[in-house]
CSV table of C-alpha atoms in Angstrom, one decimal:
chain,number,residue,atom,x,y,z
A,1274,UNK,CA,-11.7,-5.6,7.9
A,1275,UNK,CA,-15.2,-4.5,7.0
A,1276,UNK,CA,-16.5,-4.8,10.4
A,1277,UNK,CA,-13.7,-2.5,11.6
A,1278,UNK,CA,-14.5,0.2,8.8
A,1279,UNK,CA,-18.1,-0.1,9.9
A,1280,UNK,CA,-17.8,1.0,13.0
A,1281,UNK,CA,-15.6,3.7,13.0
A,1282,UNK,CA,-17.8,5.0,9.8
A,1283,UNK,CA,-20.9,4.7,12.1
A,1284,UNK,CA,-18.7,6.8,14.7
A,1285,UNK,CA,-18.4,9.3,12.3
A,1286,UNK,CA,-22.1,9.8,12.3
A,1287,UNK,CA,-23.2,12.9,13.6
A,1288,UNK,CA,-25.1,11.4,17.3
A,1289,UNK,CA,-23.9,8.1,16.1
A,1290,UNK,CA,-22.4,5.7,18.7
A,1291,UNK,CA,-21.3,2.2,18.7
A,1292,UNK,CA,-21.5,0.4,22.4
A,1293,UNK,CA,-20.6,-3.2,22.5
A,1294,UNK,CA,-22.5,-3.9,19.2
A,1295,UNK,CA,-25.5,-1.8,19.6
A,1296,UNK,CA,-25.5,0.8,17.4
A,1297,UNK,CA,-27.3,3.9,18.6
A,1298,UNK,CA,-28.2,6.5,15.9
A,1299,UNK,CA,-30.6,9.9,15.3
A,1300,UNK,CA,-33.2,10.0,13.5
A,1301,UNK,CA,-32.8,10.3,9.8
A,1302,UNK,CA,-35.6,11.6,7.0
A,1303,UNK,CA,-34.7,10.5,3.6
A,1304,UNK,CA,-37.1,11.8,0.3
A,1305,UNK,CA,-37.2,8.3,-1.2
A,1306,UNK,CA,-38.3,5.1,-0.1
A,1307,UNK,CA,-35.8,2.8,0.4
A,1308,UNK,CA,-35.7,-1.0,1.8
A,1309,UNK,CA,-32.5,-2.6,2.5
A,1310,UNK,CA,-32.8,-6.6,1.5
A,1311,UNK,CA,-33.2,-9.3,4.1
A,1312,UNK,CA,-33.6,-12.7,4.5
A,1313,UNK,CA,-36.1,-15.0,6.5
A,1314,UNK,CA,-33.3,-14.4,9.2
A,1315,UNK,CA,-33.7,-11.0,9.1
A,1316,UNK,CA,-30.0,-10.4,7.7
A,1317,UNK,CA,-29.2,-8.7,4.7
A,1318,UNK,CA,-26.7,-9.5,2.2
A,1319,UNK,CA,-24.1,-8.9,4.8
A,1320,UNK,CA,-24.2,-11.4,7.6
A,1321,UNK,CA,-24.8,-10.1,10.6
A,1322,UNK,CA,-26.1,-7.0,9.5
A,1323,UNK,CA,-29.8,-6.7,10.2
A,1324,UNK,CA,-31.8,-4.3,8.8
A,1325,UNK,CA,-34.9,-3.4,10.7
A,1326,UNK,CA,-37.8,-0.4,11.3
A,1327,UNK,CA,-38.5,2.5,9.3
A,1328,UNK,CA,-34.9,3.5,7.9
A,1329,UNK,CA,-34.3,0.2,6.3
A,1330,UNK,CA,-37.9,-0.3,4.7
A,1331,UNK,CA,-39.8,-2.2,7.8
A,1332,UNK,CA,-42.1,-0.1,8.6
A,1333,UNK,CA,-44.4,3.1,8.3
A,1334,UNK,CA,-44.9,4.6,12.0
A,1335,UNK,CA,-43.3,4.2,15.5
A,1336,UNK,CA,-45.5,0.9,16.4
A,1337,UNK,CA,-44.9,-0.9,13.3
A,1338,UNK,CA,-40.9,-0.2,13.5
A,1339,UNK,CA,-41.1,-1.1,17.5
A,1340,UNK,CA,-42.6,-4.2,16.3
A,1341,UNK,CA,-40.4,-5.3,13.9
A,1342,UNK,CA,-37.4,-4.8,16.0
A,1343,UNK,CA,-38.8,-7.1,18.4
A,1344,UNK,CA,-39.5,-9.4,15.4
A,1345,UNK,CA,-35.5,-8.5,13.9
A,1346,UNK,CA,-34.7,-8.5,17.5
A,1347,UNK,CA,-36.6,-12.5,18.0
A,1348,UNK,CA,-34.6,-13.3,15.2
A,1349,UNK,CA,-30.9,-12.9,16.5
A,1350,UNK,CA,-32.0,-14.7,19.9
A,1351,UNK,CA,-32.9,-17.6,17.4
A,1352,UNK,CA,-29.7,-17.4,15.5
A,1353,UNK,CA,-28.1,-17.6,18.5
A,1354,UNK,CA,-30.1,-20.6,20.5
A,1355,UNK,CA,-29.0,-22.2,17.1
A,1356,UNK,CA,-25.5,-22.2,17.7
């Protein structure tokens, strides 16, 4: 299952860590830009996977990523009030 193979891929990330669905990482540089897709939900083409900050595209600095987590972050509570 795909959810299965994510995690234990994520494990496998040097720092990485999965914790009852919160997935904990380091800080990764990249050279080129790069924005991973989402939807007004805030979930990419993979349900339930929600791309946010300045890894997947979100944002330029450490106040525009901490807001749109909180936005990504709004989001899921939403989701969830929706049943």
């Amino acid at each position: 299952n795909l959810s299965k193979k994510l995690i234990y891929s994520l494990r496998e990330v040097p720092g990485g860590d999965v914790i009852e669905g919160l997935q904990l990482f380091p800080v990764v540089r990249a050279e080129d830009d790069v924005r991973i897709l989402r939807d007004d939900t805030c979930q990419s083409d993979i349900r339930g996977l929600y791309p946010c900050g300045e890894g997947a595209g979100y944002a330029g600095g450490i106040m525009s990523a901490a807001v749109d987590g909180i936005m990504t972050a709004e989001a899921i509570l939403a989701k969830g009030k929706e049943g």
